[in-house]
């Protein structure tokens, strides 16, 4: 029924109700998600927009008949209605997410809307970095969402419902235009994104036991299937940080200060740099890394052996993760934090952790069929240490 013409009309009518209960609103939004996901491209969204337009015009005609005054026709599309509903969920009273999870379903509604918007953004993912309104249909959506995403990122992490909404909002940042980074900077959002990274990484790296059970950051256990769940948790935020860190030097600086805090890292790092041969520290070639590692850096582990409590330890741990996307993205993040300098990369992460990325960048020759690690790479590392 819901994917028939009458179904769209009913969904549209319910979406526009001003006095709808949050449990019913949650059910309606779930049906919207089903409609969007049931059709390729934007067909489901277009059908829903047709239903919304007809319903809004009907309501306006009814209002004109009551007031006997002609009104200007203003018709909102589905994304505008969804974003307005999301704003209501976040900003209405009592303070989000509320204390009554049975009757106050605003957090569930907000989470579902963010998932719908992410699904819609996927159709325009190839143009997400295009800041030209004319050529990028996703531009208007993210412009409407910009301020609201900032508000969501500043929600506290103490409540699991709030935190899930924040994580979903980070996924939307993958589709934001590059210049949105200036808004994130101006509103102290990089710090909050890094807070989410630390919680997500901690959950994956430190709270998994040998039985395959992962403890929630907010208490309780949940069964996980391993690499697939890890990738779902970490891939969006790693992509977001790489995207904005690569494009914006100030964002990169804030990221580096958080992951490599000066009081913990700089003294040992500078001493290691000073101990390198002068010619090695000034220029690095792929052959010098093969012979001596990073132009002379011979550490198999990070130079300062970071505590397991630190964010950098956890991110470095991901560089040898079993899931290939996490391994590549975490290494890419550390690579840009090290200014794409192989010497700094090896010193800060250790050759054993760095070798995969160094191979991808052409600084280390990895034998064919052994790109994920093994005898060939271990031999290379041993040869490096013997120089």
GROMACS .gro file of C-alpha atoms in nm:
model
  387
    1UNK     CA    1   0.000   0.000   0.000
    2UNK     CA    2   0.276   0.246   0.099
    3UNK     CA    3   0.433   0.239  -0.247
    4UNK     CA    4   0.103   0.309  -0.425
    5UNK     CA    5  -0.024   0.655  -0.517
    6UNK     CA    6  -0.266   0.655  -0.225
    7UNK     CA    7   0.017   0.544   0.004
    8UNK     CA    8   0.228   0.845  -0.095
    9UNK     CA    9  -0.066   1.075  -0.033
   10UNK     CA   10  -0.119   0.934   0.316
   11UNK     CA   11   0.251   0.957   0.403
   12UNK     CA   12   0.256   1.317   0.281
   13UNK     CA   13  -0.054   1.403   0.484
   14UNK     CA   14   0.091   1.251   0.801
   15UNK     CA   15   0.427   1.425   0.751
   16UNK     CA   16   0.254   1.761   0.738
   17UNK     CA   17   0.046   1.712   1.054
   18UNK     CA   18   0.142   1.960   1.326
   19UNK     CA   19  -0.005   1.763   1.618
   20UNK     CA   20   0.126   1.415   1.535
   21UNK     CA   21   0.265   1.206   1.822
   22UNK     CA   22   0.635   1.118   1.809
   23UNK     CA   23   0.575   0.739   1.801
   24UNK     CA   24   0.345   0.784   1.498
   25UNK     CA   25   0.590   1.030   1.341
   26UNK     CA   26   0.867   0.773   1.383
   27UNK     CA   27   0.653   0.514   1.204
   28UNK     CA   28   0.583   0.757   0.918
   29UNK     CA   29   0.952   0.844   0.880
   30UNK     CA   30   1.037   0.474   0.869
   31UNK     CA   31   0.792   0.439   0.580
   32UNK     CA   32   0.959   0.735   0.406
   33UNK     CA   33   1.292   0.554   0.436
   34UNK     CA   34   1.131   0.245   0.284
   35UNK     CA   35   0.992   0.451  -0.005
   36UNK     CA   36   1.331   0.611  -0.074
   37UNK     CA   37   1.510   0.276  -0.059
   38UNK     CA   38   1.254   0.086  -0.268
   39UNK     CA   39   1.324   0.267  -0.594
   40UNK     CA   40   1.644   0.332  -0.790
   41UNK     CA   41   1.791   0.681  -0.806
   42UNK     CA   42   1.543   0.943  -0.686
   43UNK     CA   43   1.222   0.786  -0.818
   44UNK     CA   44   1.078   0.720  -0.471
   45UNK     CA   45   1.168   1.071  -0.358
   46UNK     CA   46   1.005   1.226  -0.666
   47UNK     CA   47   0.684   1.031  -0.605
   48UNK     CA   48   0.682   1.144  -0.243
   49UNK     CA   49   0.741   1.503  -0.352
   50UNK     CA   50   0.438   1.478  -0.579
   51UNK     CA   51   0.227   1.364  -0.284
   52UNK     CA   52   0.359   1.646  -0.065
   53UNK     CA   53   0.291   1.907  -0.331
   54UNK     CA   54  -0.067   1.791  -0.383
   55UNK     CA   55  -0.131   1.779  -0.008
   56UNK     CA   56   0.016   2.126   0.055
   57UNK     CA   57  -0.183   2.280  -0.229
   58UNK     CA   58  -0.498   2.115  -0.093
   59UNK     CA   59  -0.431   2.259   0.253
   60UNK     CA   60  -0.367   2.604   0.107
   61UNK     CA   61  -0.695   2.595  -0.086
   62UNK     CA   62  -0.880   2.495   0.230
   63UNK     CA   63  -0.717   2.784   0.416
   64UNK     CA   64  -0.812   3.028   0.139
   65UNK     CA   65  -1.175   2.914   0.155
   66UNK     CA   66  -1.180   2.976   0.530
   67UNK     CA   67  -1.013   3.316   0.521
   68UNK     CA   68  -1.153   3.423   0.182
   69UNK     CA   69  -0.805   3.552   0.098
   70UNK     CA   70  -0.575   3.426  -0.173
   71UNK     CA   71  -0.241   3.306  -0.034
   72UNK     CA   72   0.099   3.278  -0.193
   73UNK     CA   73   0.170   2.922  -0.291
   74UNK     CA   74   0.477   2.794  -0.108
   75UNK     CA   75   0.545   2.424  -0.151
   76UNK     CA   76   0.818   2.243   0.042
   77UNK     CA   77   0.972   1.926  -0.100
   78UNK     CA   78   1.038   1.609   0.097
   79UNK     CA   79   1.397   1.692   0.196
   80UNK     CA   80   1.292   2.033   0.326
   81UNK     CA   81   1.012   1.874   0.530
   82UNK     CA   82   1.250   1.610   0.665
   83UNK     CA   83   1.515   1.867   0.761
   84UNK     CA   84   1.250   2.082   0.934
   85UNK     CA   85   1.133   1.773   1.122
   86UNK     CA   86   1.491   1.692   1.219
   87UNK     CA   87   1.539   2.049   1.345
   88UNK     CA   88   1.224   2.014   1.555
   89UNK     CA   89   1.353   1.688   1.704
   90UNK     CA   90   1.684   1.844   1.807
   91UNK     CA   91   1.563   2.186   1.924
   92UNK     CA   92   1.219   2.128   2.073
   93UNK     CA   93   1.142   2.099   2.445
   94UNK     CA   94   1.216   1.913   2.663
   95UNK     CA   95   1.589   1.909   2.588
   96UNK     CA   96   1.687   1.643   2.334
   97UNK     CA   97   1.668   1.344   2.358
   98UNK     CA   98   1.423   1.354   2.650
   99UNK     CA   99   1.399   1.116   2.945
  100UNK     CA  100   1.098   0.907   2.838
  101UNK     CA  101   1.232   0.679   2.562
  102UNK     CA  102   0.897   0.495   2.533
  103UNK     CA  103   0.681   0.795   2.447
  104UNK     CA  104   0.942   1.049   2.340
  105UNK     CA  105   1.082   0.898   2.020
  106UNK     CA  106   1.254   1.213   1.892
  107UNK     CA  107   1.597   1.047   1.894
  108UNK     CA  108   1.460   0.758   1.685
  109UNK     CA  109   1.296   1.001   1.442
  110UNK     CA  110   1.618   1.205   1.414
  111UNK     CA  111   1.829   0.895   1.352
  112UNK     CA  112   1.592   0.769   1.083
  113UNK     CA  113   1.587   1.107   0.907
  114UNK     CA  114   1.968   1.124   0.905
  115UNK     CA  115   1.976   0.777   0.747
  116UNK     CA  116   1.727   0.889   0.481
  117UNK     CA  117   1.933   1.198   0.402
  118UNK     CA  118   2.246   0.985   0.378
  119UNK     CA  119   2.068   0.751   0.135
  120UNK     CA  120   1.960   1.050  -0.073
  121UNK     CA  121   2.312   1.190  -0.069
  122UNK     CA  122   2.449   0.870  -0.218
  123UNK     CA  123   2.286   0.957  -0.549
  124UNK     CA  124   2.499   1.269  -0.566
  125UNK     CA  125   2.817   1.139  -0.404
  126UNK     CA  126   3.026   1.203  -0.715
  127UNK     CA  127   2.942   1.573  -0.699
  128UNK     CA  128   2.965   1.616  -0.323
  129UNK     CA  129   3.289   1.811  -0.341
  130UNK     CA  130   3.153   2.044  -0.608
  131UNK     CA  131   3.072   2.382  -0.453
  132UNK     CA  132   2.885   2.504  -0.761
  133UNK     CA  133   2.511   2.520  -0.692
  134UNK     CA  134   2.422   2.487  -1.061
  135UNK     CA  135   2.614   2.166  -1.119
  136UNK     CA  136   2.555   1.998  -0.785
  137UNK     CA  137   2.199   1.900  -0.686
  138UNK     CA  138   2.332   1.795  -0.344
  139UNK     CA  139   2.446   2.153  -0.271
  140UNK     CA  140   2.104   2.279  -0.161
  141UNK     CA  141   2.047   1.981   0.070
  142UNK     CA  142   2.377   2.028   0.250
  143UNK     CA  143   2.329   2.406   0.267
  144UNK     CA  144   2.002   2.350   0.453
  145UNK     CA  145   2.169   2.093   0.677
  146UNK     CA  146   2.487   2.293   0.748
  147UNK     CA  147   2.391   2.476   1.067
  148UNK     CA  148   2.183   2.187   1.196
  149UNK     CA  149   2.475   1.944   1.158
  150UNK     CA  150   2.688   2.179   1.366
  151UNK     CA  151   2.423   2.178   1.640
  152UNK     CA  152   2.408   1.798   1.636
  153UNK     CA  153   2.787   1.765   1.659
  154UNK     CA  154   2.779   1.968   1.980
  155UNK     CA  155   2.529   1.739   2.152
  156UNK     CA  156   2.675   1.562   2.459
  157UNK     CA  157   2.814   1.208   2.427
  158UNK     CA  158   2.689   1.082   2.763
  159UNK     CA  159   2.356   0.952   2.630
  160UNK     CA  160   2.360   0.657   2.390
  161UNK     CA  161   2.063   0.787   2.188
  162UNK     CA  162   2.230   1.126   2.141
  163UNK     CA  163   2.561   0.965   2.050
  164UNK     CA  164   2.401   0.748   1.780
  165UNK     CA  165   2.252   1.062   1.624
  166UNK     CA  166   2.596   1.228   1.629
  167UNK     CA  167   2.757   0.927   1.459
  168UNK     CA  168   2.488   0.931   1.188
  169UNK     CA  169   2.550   1.303   1.131
  170UNK     CA  170   2.922   1.234   1.078
  171UNK     CA  171   2.828   1.001   0.792
  172UNK     CA  172   2.649   1.295   0.625
  173UNK     CA  173   2.970   1.497   0.640
  174UNK     CA  174   3.117   1.267   0.375
  175UNK     CA  175   2.886   1.440   0.124
  176UNK     CA  176   2.938   1.801   0.235
  177UNK     CA  177   3.112   2.053   0.006
  178UNK     CA  178   3.479   2.110   0.089
  179UNK     CA  179   3.420   2.469   0.195
  180UNK     CA  180   3.194   2.346   0.475
  181UNK     CA  181   3.520   2.289   0.659
  182UNK     CA  182   3.535   2.663   0.733
  183UNK     CA  183   3.201   2.638   0.914
  184UNK     CA  184   3.325   2.338   1.110
  185UNK     CA  185   3.633   2.535   1.215
  186UNK     CA  186   3.443   2.851   1.308
  187UNK     CA  187   3.204   2.655   1.529
  188UNK     CA  188   3.457   2.430   1.706
  189UNK     CA  189   3.322   2.119   1.536
  190UNK     CA  190   3.660   1.959   1.458
  191UNK     CA  191   3.710   1.898   1.830
  192UNK     CA  192   3.370   1.728   1.860
  193UNK     CA  193   3.437   1.512   1.552
  194UNK     CA  194   3.768   1.403   1.706
  195UNK     CA  195   3.578   1.319   2.026
  196UNK     CA  196   3.356   1.088   1.822
  197UNK     CA  197   3.665   0.936   1.656
  198UNK     CA  198   3.816   0.857   1.996
  199UNK     CA  199   3.496   0.690   2.120
  200UNK     CA  200   3.454   0.491   1.799
  201UNK     CA  201   3.816   0.380   1.787
  202UNK     CA  202   3.815   0.292   2.157
  203UNK     CA  203   3.505   0.080   2.106
  204UNK     CA  204   3.667  -0.114   1.821
  205UNK     CA  205   4.026  -0.144   1.948
  206UNK     CA  206   4.004  -0.172   2.325
  207UNK     CA  207   3.661  -0.312   2.405
  208UNK     CA  208   3.663  -0.631   2.200
  209UNK     CA  209   3.748  -0.958   2.370
  210UNK     CA  210   3.853  -1.290   2.223
  211UNK     CA  211   3.498  -1.425   2.226
  212UNK     CA  212   3.387  -1.175   1.964
  213UNK     CA  213   3.184  -0.965   2.205
  214UNK     CA  214   3.215  -0.589   2.201
  215UNK     CA  215   3.126  -0.387   2.509
  216UNK     CA  216   2.927  -0.074   2.440
  217UNK     CA  217   3.084   0.257   2.541
  218UNK     CA  218   2.765   0.314   2.737
  219UNK     CA  219   2.744  -0.024   2.908
  220UNK     CA  220   2.617  -0.366   2.804
  221UNK     CA  221   2.747  -0.610   2.544
  222UNK     CA  222   2.652  -0.662   2.185
  223UNK     CA  223   2.744  -0.943   1.951
  224UNK     CA  224   2.951  -0.836   1.655
  225UNK     CA  225   3.059  -1.019   1.345
  226UNK     CA  226   3.402  -0.860   1.335
  227UNK     CA  227   3.548  -0.674   1.042
  228UNK     CA  228   3.218  -0.572   0.882
  229UNK     CA  229   3.098  -0.401   1.200
  230UNK     CA  230   3.437  -0.238   1.250
  231UNK     CA  231   3.428  -0.093   0.900
  232UNK     CA  232   3.075   0.040   0.946
  233UNK     CA  233   3.178   0.211   1.269
  234UNK     CA  234   3.503   0.368   1.151
  235UNK     CA  235   3.497   0.418   0.774
  236UNK     CA  236   3.276   0.733   0.766
  237UNK     CA  237   3.467   0.930   1.029
  238UNK     CA  238   3.807   0.835   0.886
  239UNK     CA  239   3.694   0.949   0.541
  240UNK     CA  240   3.564   1.278   0.683
  241UNK     CA  241   3.889   1.356   0.867
  242UNK     CA  242   4.104   1.269   0.565
  243UNK     CA  243   3.881   1.478   0.339
  244UNK     CA  244   3.890   1.793   0.550
  245UNK     CA  245   4.245   1.745   0.679
  246UNK     CA  246   4.374   1.725   0.322
  247UNK     CA  247   4.179   2.033   0.211
  248UNK     CA  248   4.229   2.265   0.509
  249UNK     CA  249   4.568   2.326   0.680
  250UNK     CA  250   4.408   2.460   1.001
  251UNK     CA  251   4.189   2.150   1.034
  252UNK     CA  252   4.500   1.937   0.978
  253UNK     CA  253   4.683   2.131   1.252
  254UNK     CA  254   4.401   2.073   1.501
  255UNK     CA  255   4.390   1.704   1.414
  256UNK     CA  256   4.765   1.669   1.459
  257UNK     CA  257   4.761   1.848   1.795
  258UNK     CA  258   4.493   1.608   1.915
  259UNK     CA  259   4.653   1.287   1.787
  260UNK     CA  260   5.017   1.393   1.840
  261UNK     CA  261   4.994   1.626   2.142
  262UNK     CA  262   5.312   1.833   2.181
  263UNK     CA  263   5.363   1.755   2.547
  264UNK     CA  264   5.373   1.380   2.471
  265UNK     CA  265   5.532   1.358   2.128
  266UNK     CA  266   5.751   1.650   2.029
  267UNK     CA  267   6.051   1.603   2.258
  268UNK     CA  268   6.117   1.242   2.159
  269UNK     CA  269   6.030   1.308   1.795
  270UNK     CA  270   6.268   1.603   1.773
  271UNK     CA  271   6.545   1.402   1.940
  272UNK     CA  272   6.493   1.123   1.685
  273UNK     CA  273   6.510   1.375   1.402
  274UNK     CA  274   6.829   1.526   1.547
  275UNK     CA  275   6.987   1.180   1.567
  276UNK     CA  276   6.928   1.113   1.198
  277UNK     CA  277   7.213   1.177   0.953
  278UNK     CA  278   7.181   1.532   0.821
  279UNK     CA  279   7.148   1.423   0.459
  280UNK     CA  280   6.882   1.168   0.551
  281UNK     CA  281   6.657   1.406   0.741
  282UNK     CA  282   6.660   1.668   0.467
  283UNK     CA  283   6.564   1.447   0.175
  284UNK     CA  284   6.418   1.100   0.148
  285UNK     CA  285   6.412   0.868  -0.150
  286UNK     CA  286   6.252   0.530  -0.193
  287UNK     CA  287   6.594   0.366  -0.213
  288UNK     CA  288   6.704   0.519   0.118
  289UNK     CA  289   6.395   0.379   0.288
  290UNK     CA  290   6.464   0.036   0.143
  291UNK     CA  291   6.822   0.053   0.273
  292UNK     CA  292   6.771   0.228   0.605
  293UNK     CA  293   6.405   0.308   0.657
  294UNK     CA  294   6.281   0.665   0.630
  295UNK     CA  295   6.624   0.799   0.537
  296UNK     CA  296   6.776   0.653   0.854
  297UNK     CA  297   6.478   0.593   1.083
  298UNK     CA  298   6.512   0.236   1.212
  299UNK     CA  299   6.233   0.213   1.468
  300UNK     CA  300   6.002  -0.084   1.422
  301UNK     CA  301   5.753   0.074   1.668
  302UNK     CA  302   5.659   0.440   1.730
  303UNK     CA  303   5.955   0.626   1.881
  304UNK     CA  304   5.778   0.715   2.203
  305UNK     CA  305   5.580   0.392   2.255
  306UNK     CA  306   5.245   0.568   2.321
  307UNK     CA  307   5.023   0.454   2.605
  308UNK     CA  308   4.730   0.231   2.516
  309UNK     CA  309   4.503   0.502   2.655
  310UNK     CA  310   4.601   0.753   2.385
  311UNK     CA  311   4.413   0.816   2.063
  312UNK     CA  312   4.729   0.780   1.854
  313UNK     CA  313   4.798   0.432   1.993
  314UNK     CA  314   4.450   0.326   1.888
  315UNK     CA  315   4.475   0.477   1.540
  316UNK     CA  316   4.821   0.323   1.489
  317UNK     CA  317   4.672  -0.011   1.597
  318UNK     CA  318   4.420   0.018   1.314
  319UNK     CA  319   4.703   0.045   1.058
  320UNK     CA  320   4.751  -0.332   1.083
  321UNK     CA  321   4.380  -0.416   1.121
  322UNK     CA  322   4.241  -0.720   0.942
  323UNK     CA  323   3.973  -0.520   0.758
  324UNK     CA  324   4.137  -0.370   0.450
  325UNK     CA  325   3.941  -0.042   0.437
  326UNK     CA  326   4.015   0.039   0.800
  327UNK     CA  327   4.383  -0.044   0.753
  328UNK     CA  328   4.412   0.175   0.444
  329UNK     CA  329   4.210   0.469   0.580
  330UNK     CA  330   4.381   0.480   0.919
  331UNK     CA  331   4.721   0.468   0.748
  332UNK     CA  332   4.608   0.743   0.509
  333UNK     CA  333   4.502   0.956   0.806
  334UNK     CA  334   4.841   0.914   0.975
  335UNK     CA  335   5.015   0.983   0.644
  336UNK     CA  336   4.854   1.324   0.601
  337UNK     CA  337   4.913   1.402   0.971
  338UNK     CA  338   5.283   1.337   0.902
  339UNK     CA  339   5.272   1.583   0.609
  340UNK     CA  340   5.325   1.295   0.361
  341UNK     CA  341   5.683   1.271   0.491
  342UNK     CA  342   5.799   0.905   0.505
  343UNK     CA  343   6.064   0.980   0.768
  344UNK     CA  344   5.813   1.138   1.006
  345UNK     CA  345   5.563   0.865   0.920
  346UNK     CA  346   5.803   0.588   1.024
  347UNK     CA  347   5.920   0.770   1.337
  348UNK     CA  348   5.567   0.840   1.459
  349UNK     CA  349   5.407   0.506   1.366
  350UNK     CA  350   5.693   0.255   1.341
  351UNK     CA  351   5.817   0.081   1.029
  352UNK     CA  352   5.618  -0.232   1.108
  353UNK     CA  353   5.295  -0.032   1.103
  354UNK     CA  354   5.402   0.199   0.821
  355UNK     CA  355   5.524  -0.056   0.569
  356UNK     CA  356   5.186  -0.116   0.403
  357UNK     CA  357   5.131   0.254   0.327
  358UNK     CA  358   5.495   0.298   0.227
  359UNK     CA  359   5.447   0.018  -0.021
  360UNK     CA  360   5.133   0.181  -0.161
  361UNK     CA  361   5.325   0.509  -0.196
  362UNK     CA  362   5.614   0.340  -0.376
  363UNK     CA  363   5.873   0.376  -0.098
  364UNK     CA  364   5.896   0.002  -0.020
  365UNK     CA  365   5.888  -0.286  -0.266
  366UNK     CA  366   5.635  -0.542  -0.144
  367UNK     CA  367   5.663  -0.884  -0.314
  368UNK     CA  368   5.367  -0.980  -0.530
  369UNK     CA  369   5.104  -1.185  -0.349
  370UNK     CA  370   5.225  -1.058  -0.013
  371UNK     CA  371   5.076  -0.710   0.002
  372UNK     CA  372   4.896  -0.772   0.331
  373UNK     CA  373   5.210  -0.866   0.522
  374UNK     CA  374   5.413  -1.178   0.581
  375UNK     CA  375   5.760  -1.315   0.512
  376UNK     CA  376   5.846  -1.074   0.233
  377UNK     CA  377   5.773  -0.766   0.441
  378UNK     CA  378   5.939  -0.908   0.754
  379UNK     CA  379   6.256  -0.978   0.556
  380UNK     CA  380   6.257  -0.623   0.425
  381UNK     CA  381   6.229  -0.492   0.780
  382UNK     CA  382   6.513  -0.715   0.899
  383UNK     CA  383   6.734  -0.601   0.613
  384UNK     CA  384   6.650  -0.241   0.703
  385UNK     CA  385   6.767  -0.291   1.063
  386UNK     CA  386   7.093  -0.453   0.954
  387UNK     CA  387   7.206  -0.144   0.761
   0.00000   0.00000   0.00000
